[in-house]
Coordinates of C-alpha atoms in Angstrom, one line a residue:
M1 CA 0.0 0.0 0.0
T2 CA 3.0 2.3 -0.4
D3 CA 2.4 3.5 -3.9
D4 CA 2.1 7.3 -4.3
L5 CA -1.2 8.3 -2.7
T6 CA -1.6 11.3 -5.0
T7 CA -1.7 9.1 -8.1
R8 CA -4.3 6.6 -7.1
S9 CA -7.7 6.3 -8.6
T10 CA -9.1 7.5 -5.2
T11 CA -9.2 11.2 -5.5
P12 CA -8.4 13.1 -3.4
P13 CA -6.2 11.1 -1.0
T14 CA -7.8 9.9 2.2
V15 CA -6.3 10.8 5.6
S16 CA -7.3 9.9 9.1
V17 CA -6.1 11.9 12.1
I18 CA -6.1 10.2 15.5
G19 CA -6.0 12.6 18.4
L20 CA -7.6 16.1 18.4
G21 CA -5.7 18.1 20.9
A22 CA -4.4 21.5 19.8
M23 CA -1.8 20.0 17.5
G24 CA -3.9 17.1 16.2
S25 CA -6.7 19.5 15.4
A26 CA -4.3 21.8 13.5
L27 CA -3.0 18.9 11.5
A28 CA -6.6 17.7 10.6
A29 CA -7.6 21.3 9.7
A30 CA -4.6 21.5 7.3
F31 CA -5.6 18.3 5.6
V32 CA -9.3 19.4 5.3
D33 CA -8.3 22.9 3.9
A34 CA -6.1 21.1 1.3
G35 CA -9.1 19.3 0.0
F36 CA -8.2 15.8 1.3
V37 CA -10.9 13.5 2.5
T38 CA -10.2 13.7 6.2
T39 CA -11.5 11.4 8.9
V40 CA -10.9 12.3 12.6
W41 CA -11.2 10.5 15.9
N42 CA -10.6 11.4 19.4
R43 CA -11.3 9.6 22.7
T44 CA -13.5 12.6 23.7
A45 CA -15.9 12.8 20.7
G46 CA -16.9 16.4 21.1
R47 CA -13.5 17.7 20.0
A48 CA -14.3 16.7 16.4
D49 CA -17.3 19.0 16.1
A50 CA -15.5 22.1 14.8
L51 CA -13.6 20.0 12.3
V52 CA -16.8 18.3 11.1
V53 CA -18.3 21.7 10.4
R54 CA -15.1 22.5 8.5
G55 CA -15.5 19.4 6.3
A56 CA -14.0 16.5 8.2
R57 CA -15.7 13.2 8.8
A58 CA -16.0 11.9 12.4
A59 CA -15.3 8.2 12.9
D60 CA -17.3 6.3 15.5
D61 CA -14.3 4.3 16.7
L62 CA -10.7 3.6 16.0
T63 CA -11.5 0.7 13.7
A64 CA -13.6 2.9 11.5
A65 CA -10.9 5.7 11.5
F66 CA -8.2 3.3 10.4
A67 CA -10.3 1.6 7.8
A68 CA -11.3 5.0 6.3
S69 CA -8.0 6.1 5.0
D70 CA -4.7 5.1 3.2
L71 CA -2.7 7.3 5.6
V72 CA -3.3 7.4 9.3
V73 CA -1.7 10.2 11.4
V74 CA -1.4 9.6 15.1
C75 CA -0.8 12.7 17.3
V76 CA -1.7 12.1 20.9
V77 CA -0.4 13.3 24.3
N78 CA 2.5 10.9 24.6
Q79 CA 4.0 7.6 23.3
D80 CA 2.1 5.5 25.8
A81 CA -1.1 6.9 24.4
A82 CA 0.1 6.2 20.9
R83 CA 0.8 2.6 21.8
A84 CA -2.7 2.3 23.3
V85 CA -4.1 3.6 20.0
L86 CA -2.0 1.1 18.1
D87 CA -3.0 -1.8 20.3
A88 CA -6.7 -1.0 19.9
A89 CA -6.6 -0.5 16.1
P90 CA -7.1 -3.2 13.6
A91 CA -4.2 -4.8 11.7
S92 CA -3.6 -4.1 8.0
D93 CA -1.7 -5.2 4.9
G94 CA 0.6 -2.2 4.7
R95 CA -1.5 0.9 5.6
I96 CA 0.9 3.8 6.3
V97 CA 0.8 5.0 9.9
A98 CA 2.6 8.3 10.6
N99 CA 3.2 8.7 14.3
L100 CA 3.7 12.4 15.0
T101 CA 3.5 12.0 18.8
N102 CA 6.3 13.6 20.7
G103 CA 8.7 11.2 22.5
T104 CA 12.1 9.7 22.7
P105 CA 13.9 7.9 19.9
Q106 CA 13.6 4.6 21.8
E107 CA 9.8 5.1 22.1
A108 CA 9.5 5.9 18.4
A109 CA 11.4 2.8 17.5
S110 CA 9.3 0.7 19.8
F111 CA 6.1 2.0 18.3
A112 CA 7.4 1.4 14.7
A113 CA 8.3 -2.2 15.5
A114 CA 4.9 -2.8 17.1
A115 CA 3.2 -1.3 14.1
R116 CA 5.1 -3.5 11.7
D117 CA 4.1 -6.5 13.7
R118 CA 0.5 -5.5 13.0
G119 CA 1.1 -5.2 9.2
H120 CA 1.4 -1.4 9.0
T121 CA 4.1 0.6 7.2
T122 CA 5.4 3.3 9.5
L123 CA 6.8 6.7 9.6
N124 CA 7.7 8.6 12.8
G125 CA 7.8 12.3 12.9
G126 CA 8.8 15.4 14.9
I127 CA 6.8 18.6 14.4
M128 CA 9.0 21.7 14.4
A129 CA 6.1 24.2 14.8
V130 CA 3.4 25.3 17.2
P131 CA -0.2 24.5 16.2
E132 CA -0.8 28.1 14.8
L133 CA 2.0 27.6 12.3
I134 CA 0.8 24.3 10.8
G135 CA 0.1 24.6 7.1
G136 CA 2.2 27.7 6.8
P137 CA 5.7 28.3 5.3
Q138 CA 7.4 28.5 8.8
A139 CA 6.3 24.9 9.7
S140 CA 8.4 21.9 9.1
V141 CA 8.0 18.3 10.1
L142 CA 10.9 15.8 10.3
Y143 CA 10.2 12.2 9.3
S144 CA 12.1 8.9 9.7
G145 CA 11.4 5.3 8.9
S146 CA 10.4 3.8 5.6
R147 CA 11.8 5.9 2.7
E148 CA 9.3 4.3 0.4
A149 CA 6.4 5.2 2.6
Y150 CA 7.7 8.8 2.9
E151 CA 8.0 9.2 -0.9
S152 CA 4.5 7.9 -1.5
T153 CA 3.0 10.3 1.1
R154 CA 5.3 13.3 0.8
D155 CA 2.9 15.5 -1.3
V156 CA 0.1 14.8 1.2
L157 CA 2.3 15.4 4.3
A158 CA 3.6 18.6 2.7
V159 CA 0.4 20.4 3.5
L160 CA 1.3 20.3 7.2
G161 CA 4.7 22.1 6.6
R162 CA 8.0 21.5 4.8
P163 CA 8.6 17.7 5.1
V164 CA 12.1 16.5 5.7
H165 CA 13.1 12.8 5.7
V166 CA 16.2 12.5 7.9
S167 CA 16.8 8.7 8.0
E168 CA 15.4 5.2 7.7
D169 CA 16.2 4.8 11.4
D170 CA 12.8 4.8 13.1
G171 CA 14.0 6.9 16.0
A172 CA 15.9 9.5 14.0
A173 CA 13.1 12.1 13.7
A174 CA 12.6 12.1 17.4
L175 CA 16.3 12.4 18.0
Y176 CA 16.6 15.4 15.6
D177 CA 13.5 16.9 17.2
L178 CA 15.0 16.7 20.7
S179 CA 18.4 17.8 19.4
L180 CA 16.9 21.0 17.9
L181 CA 15.0 21.7 21.1
A182 CA 18.3 21.2 23.1
G183 CA 19.9 23.8 20.9
M184 CA 17.0 26.2 21.4
Y185 CA 17.0 25.7 25.2
G186 CA 20.8 26.2 25.3
M187 CA 20.4 29.5 23.4
L188 CA 17.6 30.6 25.7
G189 CA 19.7 29.8 28.8
G190 CA 22.5 32.1 27.5
F191 CA 19.9 34.8 26.8
F192 CA 18.4 34.6 30.3
H193 CA 21.8 34.9 31.9
A194 CA 22.7 37.9 29.6
A195 CA 19.4 39.5 30.4
A196 CA 19.9 39.1 34.1
L197 CA 23.4 40.7 33.9
V198 CA 22.1 43.7 31.9
R199 CA 19.1 44.2 34.2
S200 CA 21.3 44.0 37.3
A201 CA 23.0 47.2 36.2
G202 CA 19.7 49.0 35.6
H203 CA 19.8 48.9 31.8
G204 CA 17.0 48.0 29.5
V205 CA 17.0 44.4 28.4
E206 CA 14.8 45.0 25.3
S207 CA 17.1 47.6 23.7
F208 CA 20.2 45.5 24.5
T209 CA 18.6 42.5 22.9
E210 CA 17.4 44.2 19.7
D211 CA 20.4 46.4 19.1
L212 CA 23.2 44.2 20.3
L213 CA 22.4 40.6 21.2
V214 CA 20.4 39.5 18.2
P215 CA 23.0 40.9 15.7
W216 CA 25.8 39.3 17.7
L217 CA 24.1 35.9 17.9
S218 CA 23.2 36.0 14.2
A219 CA 26.9 36.6 13.4
M220 CA 28.0 33.7 15.7
L221 CA 25.5 31.3 14.1
G222 CA 27.8 31.4 11.0
T223 CA 30.5 29.6 13.1
L224 CA 28.3 26.5 13.8
P225 CA 28.9 24.7 10.5
G226 CA 32.7 24.9 11.1
S227 CA 32.3 23.5 14.6
A228 CA 30.0 20.8 13.3
R229 CA 32.7 19.7 10.8
S230 CA 35.2 19.5 13.6
I231 CA 32.8 17.4 15.7
D232 CA 32.1 15.0 12.8
R233 CA 35.9 14.6 12.2
G234 CA 36.8 14.5 15.9
D235 CA 39.6 17.0 15.0
Y236 CA 39.6 20.3 17.0
S237 CA 43.1 21.5 16.1
Q238 CA 41.9 24.3 13.9
T239 CA 40.9 27.3 16.0
G240 CA 41.3 31.0 16.2
S241 CA 40.4 31.0 19.9
P242 CA 42.1 28.3 21.9
L243 CA 40.1 26.9 24.8
A244 CA 42.8 27.7 27.4
M245 CA 42.5 31.4 26.4
Q246 CA 38.8 31.3 26.9
V247 CA 38.9 29.9 30.4
A248 CA 42.1 31.7 31.6
N249 CA 40.0 34.3 33.3
D250 CA 36.4 33.6 34.4
S251 CA 35.3 37.1 33.8
I252 CA 31.6 36.2 33.2
G253 CA 31.5 34.2 36.5
E254 CA 33.2 37.0 38.5
A255 CA 31.0 39.7 37.0
S256 CA 27.9 37.6 37.8
I257 CA 28.9 37.3 41.4
A258 CA 29.7 41.0 41.7
Q259 CA 26.3 41.9 40.1
G260 CA 24.4 39.5 42.3
V261 CA 23.5 37.3 39.4
S262 CA 23.4 33.5 39.7
A263 CA 25.8 31.7 37.3
E264 CA 23.9 28.4 37.5
L265 CA 23.1 28.5 33.8
Y266 CA 26.6 29.5 32.7
A267 CA 28.7 27.6 35.2
P268 CA 28.2 24.0 33.9
L269 CA 29.5 25.0 30.4
H270 CA 32.5 26.8 32.0
D271 CA 33.3 23.7 34.1
L272 CA 33.2 21.5 31.0
M273 CA 35.6 23.9 29.2
Q274 CA 38.0 23.8 32.2
R275 CA 37.9 20.0 32.3
R276 CA 38.8 19.9 28.7
V277 CA 41.8 22.2 29.3
D278 CA 42.8 20.1 32.3
D279 CA 42.7 17.0 30.1
G280 CA 45.4 18.5 27.9
H281 CA 43.2 20.1 25.1
G282 CA 43.8 23.8 25.9
S283 CA 45.2 24.5 22.4
E284 CA 42.1 23.1 20.7
D285 CA 38.8 24.6 19.7
M286 CA 35.9 24.9 22.2
A287 CA 33.9 22.4 20.1
G288 CA 35.9 19.6 21.7
V289 CA 33.8 20.0 24.8
V290 CA 31.4 17.6 23.0
E291 CA 33.9 14.8 23.7
L292 CA 33.1 15.1 27.4
L293 CA 29.4 14.8 26.6
H294 CA 29.7 11.9 24.1
P295 CA 33.1 10.4 23.3
L296 CA 33.7 9.8 19.6
G297 CA 32.9 6.2 18.7
R298 CA 30.4 5.5 21.4
T299 CA 27.2 4.4 19.7
A300 CA 23.8 4.2 21.4
G301 CA 22.6 0.7 21.8
A302 CA 25.9 -0.8 20.4
T303 CA 26.3 -3.2 23.3
S304 CA 22.8 -4.7 22.8
R305 CA 23.0 -5.1 19.0
P306 CA 23.9 -8.6 17.9
A307 CA 27.1 -8.8 15.9
T308 CA 26.9 -9.8 12.3
S309 CA 29.8 -11.5 10.5
V310 CA 31.1 -9.5 7.6
S311 CA 33.8 -10.2 5.0
V312 CA 35.6 -7.3 3.3
L313 CA 37.3 -8.1 -0.1
G314 CA 39.9 -5.5 -1.1
M315 CA 42.4 -4.0 1.3
G316 CA 43.1 -0.7 -0.3
P317 CA 42.7 2.5 1.8
M318 CA 38.9 2.4 1.5
G319 CA 38.6 -1.4 2.2
R320 CA 40.8 -1.1 5.3
A321 CA 38.7 1.9 6.5
L322 CA 35.4 -0.1 6.0
A323 CA 36.8 -3.1 7.8
G324 CA 38.1 -1.0 10.7
A325 CA 34.7 0.7 11.1
L326 CA 33.0 -2.7 11.2
L327 CA 35.4 -4.0 13.8
A328 CA 34.9 -0.8 15.9
A329 CA 31.1 -1.5 15.8
G330 CA 31.6 -5.0 17.2
H331 CA 31.1 -7.1 14.1
E332 CA 33.1 -10.2 13.3
V333 CA 35.2 -9.3 10.4
T334 CA 37.1 -11.4 7.9
V335 CA 39.3 -9.7 5.3
W336 CA 40.9 -10.8 2.0
N337 CA 43.3 -9.1 -0.4
R338 CA 44.9 -10.3 -3.6
T339 CA 48.3 -9.2 -2.2
P340 CA 48.7 -10.5 1.4
G341 CA 50.1 -8.3 4.2
R342 CA 47.9 -5.2 3.9
A343 CA 45.6 -6.3 6.7
E344 CA 48.2 -6.7 9.5
E345 CA 46.8 -3.8 11.6
L346 CA 43.3 -5.0 11.2
V347 CA 44.3 -8.6 12.2
R348 CA 45.9 -7.1 15.3
D349 CA 42.6 -5.4 16.1
G350 CA 40.7 -8.6 15.8
A351 CA 40.0 -9.3 12.2
R352 CA 40.6 -12.7 10.6
E353 CA 42.5 -12.9 7.3
A354 CA 41.2 -15.4 4.8
I355 CA 43.6 -17.1 2.4
S356 CA 41.1 -17.3 -0.5
V357 CA 38.0 -15.5 -1.7
A358 CA 35.9 -18.6 -1.2
E359 CA 37.0 -18.8 2.4
A360 CA 36.1 -15.2 3.0
V361 CA 32.7 -15.4 1.4
T362 CA 31.7 -18.5 3.3
A363 CA 33.0 -17.1 6.6
S364 CA 30.4 -14.4 6.9
D365 CA 26.7 -13.4 6.6
L366 CA 27.6 -10.4 4.4
T367 CA 30.4 -9.8 1.9
I368 CA 31.5 -6.2 1.1
V369 CA 33.6 -5.6 -2.0
S370 CA 35.8 -2.5 -2.4
V371 CA 38.3 -2.7 -5.3
I372 CA 39.4 -0.6 -8.2
D373 CA 36.5 -1.2 -10.6
D374 CA 33.7 -3.7 -11.4
A375 CA 36.0 -5.7 -13.7
A376 CA 38.2 -6.5 -10.7
A377 CA 35.2 -7.1 -8.5
R378 CA 33.8 -9.6 -11.0
E379 CA 37.1 -11.4 -11.3
I380 CA 37.4 -11.7 -7.5
L381 CA 33.9 -12.9 -7.0
E382 CA 34.3 -15.4 -9.9
A383 CA 37.2 -16.9 -7.9
A384 CA 34.7 -17.7 -5.0
G385 CA 33.2 -20.4 -7.3
S386 CA 30.3 -22.3 -5.7
A387 CA 30.8 -20.4 -2.4
L388 CA 29.1 -17.4 -4.0
A389 CA 25.8 -19.2 -4.4
A390 CA 23.1 -17.6 -2.3
A391 CA 25.6 -15.2 -0.7
T392 CA 24.7 -11.6 0.2
V393 CA 27.1 -9.1 -1.4
V394 CA 27.3 -5.3 -1.2
N395 CA 29.6 -4.0 -3.9
L396 CA 31.0 -0.6 -2.9
T397 CA 33.3 -0.4 -5.9
A398 CA 33.1 2.7 -8.0
D399 CA 32.1 2.2 -11.7
T400 CA 29.5 3.2 -14.2
P401 CA 25.7 2.6 -14.0
H402 CA 25.8 0.3 -17.0
R403 CA 28.5 -1.9 -15.4
A404 CA 26.7 -1.9 -12.0
R405 CA 23.6 -3.3 -13.7
A406 CA 25.7 -5.8 -15.6
M407 CA 27.2 -7.0 -12.3
A408 CA 23.7 -7.3 -10.8
D409 CA 22.6 -9.4 -13.7
W410 CA 25.7 -11.6 -13.5
V411 CA 25.5 -12.4 -9.8
S412 CA 21.7 -13.1 -10.1
E413 CA 22.7 -16.2 -12.0
S414 CA 24.1 -17.5 -8.7
E415 CA 21.1 -16.3 -6.7
V416 CA 23.2 -13.7 -4.9
A417 CA 21.4 -11.1 -2.9
Y418 CA 23.1 -8.0 -4.3
L419 CA 23.3 -4.3 -3.7
D420 CA 25.5 -1.9 -5.6
G421 CA 26.8 1.2 -3.8
A422 CA 29.1 4.2 -3.6
V423 CA 31.1 5.7 -0.8
M424 CA 30.8 9.4 -1.2
T425 CA 33.2 10.7 1.4
P426 CA 37.0 10.1 2.1
T427 CA 38.4 7.2 4.1
T428 CA 38.9 9.5 7.1
T429 CA 35.2 9.9 7.5
I430 CA 34.3 6.2 7.5
G431 CA 32.6 5.1 10.6
R432 CA 31.8 8.7 11.6
P433 CA 28.7 10.8 11.2
A434 CA 30.2 12.8 8.3
A435 CA 30.4 9.7 6.1
L436 CA 27.8 9.1 3.3
V437 CA 27.1 5.8 1.5
L438 CA 24.6 5.4 -1.3
V439 CA 23.2 2.0 -2.2
S440 CA 20.6 0.7 -4.7
G441 CA 19.1 -2.7 -5.5
P442 CA 16.4 -4.9 -4.0
R443 CA 14.6 -3.2 -1.1
D444 CA 14.4 -6.4 0.9
V445 CA 18.2 -6.9 0.7
Y446 CA 18.8 -3.4 1.9
A447 CA 16.5 -4.0 4.8
R448 CA 18.5 -7.0 5.9
V449 CA 21.9 -5.3 5.8
A450 CA 20.9 -1.7 6.8
D451 CA 22.0 -2.1 10.4
V452 CA 25.4 -3.4 9.3
L453 CA 25.9 -0.6 6.8
A454 CA 25.0 1.9 9.5
A455 CA 28.4 1.2 11.1
L456 CA 30.1 2.6 8.0
A457 CA 28.6 6.0 7.8
G458 CA 26.4 8.5 9.5
T459 CA 24.1 8.5 6.5
V460 CA 23.3 5.4 4.4
T461 CA 20.7 6.1 1.8
W462 CA 18.8 3.5 -0.3
L463 CA 18.0 5.1 -3.7
G464 CA 15.7 2.5 -5.2
E465 CA 15.6 -1.0 -6.9
D466 CA 17.6 -0.1 -10.0
P467 CA 21.2 -1.4 -9.2
G468 CA 22.7 1.3 -11.3
R469 CA 21.1 4.2 -9.5
A470 CA 23.8 4.6 -6.8
S471 CA 26.4 4.7 -9.5
A472 CA 24.4 7.3 -11.4
Y473 CA 24.4 9.5 -8.3
D474 CA 28.0 8.8 -7.6
L475 CA 29.1 9.9 -11.1
A476 CA 26.9 12.9 -11.2
L477 CA 28.3 14.1 -7.9
L478 CA 31.9 13.3 -8.9
D479 CA 31.2 15.3 -12.1
L480 CA 30.2 18.3 -9.9
F481 CA 33.2 17.8 -7.6
W482 CA 35.9 17.4 -10.1
T483 CA 34.7 20.2 -12.4
T484 CA 34.6 22.4 -9.3
V485 CA 38.1 21.4 -8.3
S486 CA 39.3 22.0 -11.9
G487 CA 37.6 25.4 -11.9
Y488 CA 39.3 26.3 -8.6
A489 CA 42.7 25.1 -9.9
H490 CA 42.2 27.4 -12.9
A491 CA 41.2 30.2 -10.6
L492 CA 44.3 29.8 -8.5
A493 CA 46.5 29.8 -11.6
L494 CA 44.8 32.9 -13.0
A495 CA 45.1 34.7 -9.6
R496 CA 48.8 33.9 -9.3
A497 CA 49.3 35.2 -12.8
E498 CA 47.8 38.5 -11.6
G499 CA 50.0 38.6 -8.5
V500 CA 47.3 37.4 -6.0
A501 CA 48.5 34.8 -3.5
P502 CA 46.4 31.6 -3.3
S503 CA 45.9 32.1 0.5
D504 CA 44.6 35.6 -0.1
L505 CA 42.1 34.3 -2.7
A506 CA 41.0 31.3 -0.7
P507 CA 38.5 33.0 1.8
Y508 CA 36.7 34.6 -1.1
A509 CA 36.7 31.4 -3.0
S510 CA 34.9 29.7 -0.1
G511 CA 32.3 32.5 -0.2
I512 CA 31.7 31.7 -3.9
V513 CA 31.3 28.0 -3.2
A514 CA 28.8 28.9 -0.4
I515 CA 26.6 30.6 -3.0
M516 CA 26.0 27.1 -4.5
D517 CA 23.9 26.1 -1.5
A518 CA 21.1 28.3 -3.0
V519 CA 22.0 27.7 -6.7
V520 CA 21.9 23.9 -6.6
P521 CA 18.2 23.4 -5.5
E522 CA 17.1 26.4 -7.6
M523 CA 18.6 25.0 -10.8
A524 CA 17.2 21.5 -10.0
A525 CA 13.7 22.9 -9.5
E526 CA 13.8 25.0 -12.7
L527 CA 15.0 22.0 -14.8
E528 CA 12.2 19.8 -13.5
A529 CA 9.6 22.5 -14.1
G530 CA 11.0 23.3 -17.6
S531 CA 11.0 27.0 -16.7
Y532 CA 14.2 29.0 -16.7
P533 CA 13.6 32.6 -15.4
G534 CA 16.7 34.8 -16.0
D535 CA 15.7 37.8 -13.9
E536 CA 18.6 37.4 -11.5
A537 CA 21.2 35.5 -13.6
S538 CA 20.7 35.1 -17.4
V539 CA 22.8 32.9 -19.7
A540 CA 23.8 36.1 -21.6
S541 CA 25.2 37.7 -18.6
A542 CA 27.0 34.5 -17.6
A543 CA 28.4 34.2 -21.1
A544 CA 29.8 37.7 -20.9
T545 CA 31.6 37.1 -17.6
M546 CA 33.0 33.7 -18.9
A547 CA 34.4 35.5 -22.0
H548 CA 36.3 37.8 -19.6
V549 CA 37.8 34.9 -17.8
V550 CA 38.8 33.3 -21.2
E551 CA 40.4 36.5 -22.3
V552 CA 42.6 36.9 -19.3
S553 CA 43.5 33.2 -19.3
R554 CA 44.8 33.6 -22.9
E555 CA 46.7 36.8 -22.0
H556 CA 48.6 34.8 -19.4
R557 CA 48.8 31.7 -21.5
I558 CA 47.0 29.6 -18.9
D559 CA 45.3 26.4 -20.1
G560 CA 41.6 27.5 -20.1
S561 CA 40.1 24.3 -21.6
V562 CA 37.5 24.0 -18.8
I563 CA 36.3 27.6 -18.8
E564 CA 36.4 27.7 -22.6
A565 CA 34.2 24.7 -22.8
A566 CA 31.7 26.4 -20.5
A567 CA 31.9 29.6 -22.4
T568 CA 31.3 27.8 -25.7
L569 CA 28.2 26.2 -24.3
A570 CA 26.9 29.5 -23.0
A571 CA 27.5 31.2 -26.3
K572 CA 25.6 28.4 -28.1
V573 CA 22.6 28.8 -25.8
V574 CA 22.7 32.6 -26.5
A575 CA 22.9 32.0 -30.2
D576 CA 20.0 29.6 -30.1
G577 CA 17.9 32.5 -28.7
H578 CA 17.8 31.6 -25.0
G579 CA 20.2 34.3 -23.7
D580 CA 17.5 35.9 -21.5
E581 CA 16.7 32.7 -19.7
G582 CA 18.3 31.4 -16.5
I583 CA 21.5 29.4 -16.3
A584 CA 19.6 26.2 -15.7
R585 CA 19.0 26.3 -19.4
L586 CA 22.6 25.2 -19.9
A587 CA 21.7 21.7 -18.6
V588 CA 19.1 21.4 -21.3
A589 CA 21.6 22.4 -24.0
L590 CA 23.8 19.5 -23.0
E591 CA 21.1 16.9 -23.6
P592 CA 21.0 15.1 -26.9
G593 CA 18.5 16.7 -29.3
R594 CA 17.8 19.6 -26.9
G595 CA 18.8 23.2 -27.1

């Protein structure tokens, strides 16, 4: 029942909302106002009256409410109440149940498991808005759980607020919800302390906040992504403000005492900073304090998760990194490499080295392949012989979509459960939150190995049944990366030719790259819509600036093949009469038979 609800013969989509408190009523009202057939139910029946007047249908009981719709949204007082609803509701053959009840990640995961036991497909959510904002542009709702269920209901859920699917992990939306709230409460705690200090001196808090604090905090928000990168990498060496310098004089604490202001909101953070200095990290960035809250490598629930045996074929840098992450997560790891000796450190850490591919494949529940290309991967797997039959293989070898599909066809002859994938981040990120792995292939195979793959990366995304899809994403993103690097290399050469030091250009180059955060989704949306407004950046204006870069490159005899190719494309689009359109039009011009 997880096909797209908006494309069924039942028009419009049907939605049931269980729970009509302030938030549940707001959700139901948004569905009604969007024209969806909306059924509502609440333990206290009178709460449905206003919604019925608005156009909703009131169900007599839970059974009727669940049976009425393809999508059931549960929003009740707490997760205990949500479980009570689930226990009392009828089972189904795949009805989508979206639990938008506030709670912990563990409660959300428990609800999802119980729902699946009853035949439901589940999503868990975290609502990042107050009831008054539901249905408006400022509302957003985080979802986790079945990606397929999310995609099939996204257009329906979008009427509540901007939908964001954060992970297939059932508890992830609740975790993100609580993490965002933790950030908010931390900010408010700092504000309350600042307000108390200002008021203690007889000054107005409102003018201080509007004129000074809000601009200051807005500027400081720009430092958070850098701190986040340090936390993901576990590397706090880069800093312009060493921790030891920040705690050398506790001026905030001393001033608070002198002003008669309690430091109980501020003191715990200062104590953590001092502990970090005392532990020998005074020269590092303040972000390292997170290691006192949650040491890198500690994974929630890791001690209770059963170990899975995994074999890794290929001991290049990436293969070794993958095997190391699996060991760190507590899995039984067998390794193999064509040239022996590359796995010595892994063996010391607890891995077992197989002497043949067949031995490696038969040793484990799952085999991961990471070699130079699919030709090498096939040659290695062929060497497994009959041991390959009925094995489960995840091929994280980079190659083309065509070869990925060919590999999938070939292994299917041996009844291999197969996924193709791509590792999108460097070896240094493997096993850490910053790592990204994309996979594609049969959904049921992904479901069986998802927990194991989670040890490799903070984000593992299944892209669909087509085994070549992960490779398609990989190549498209590599295309973006390498053309960007080539462009930056050309920019550095051009700047040096004009007497500009690379280090002087670098901060401004980072700013240019940051602009892409807005350009990327805008171009994608324009390309899908087939509309290319050029009000802000037309192809003609882009062609003119590219021509200037080409001209200066030739003056300095710098190889300008990359920028010249881009300029030639832009000039062609202008010549074809599309100069007034936006730069997304360039993508159309690259497609065969288009212009």
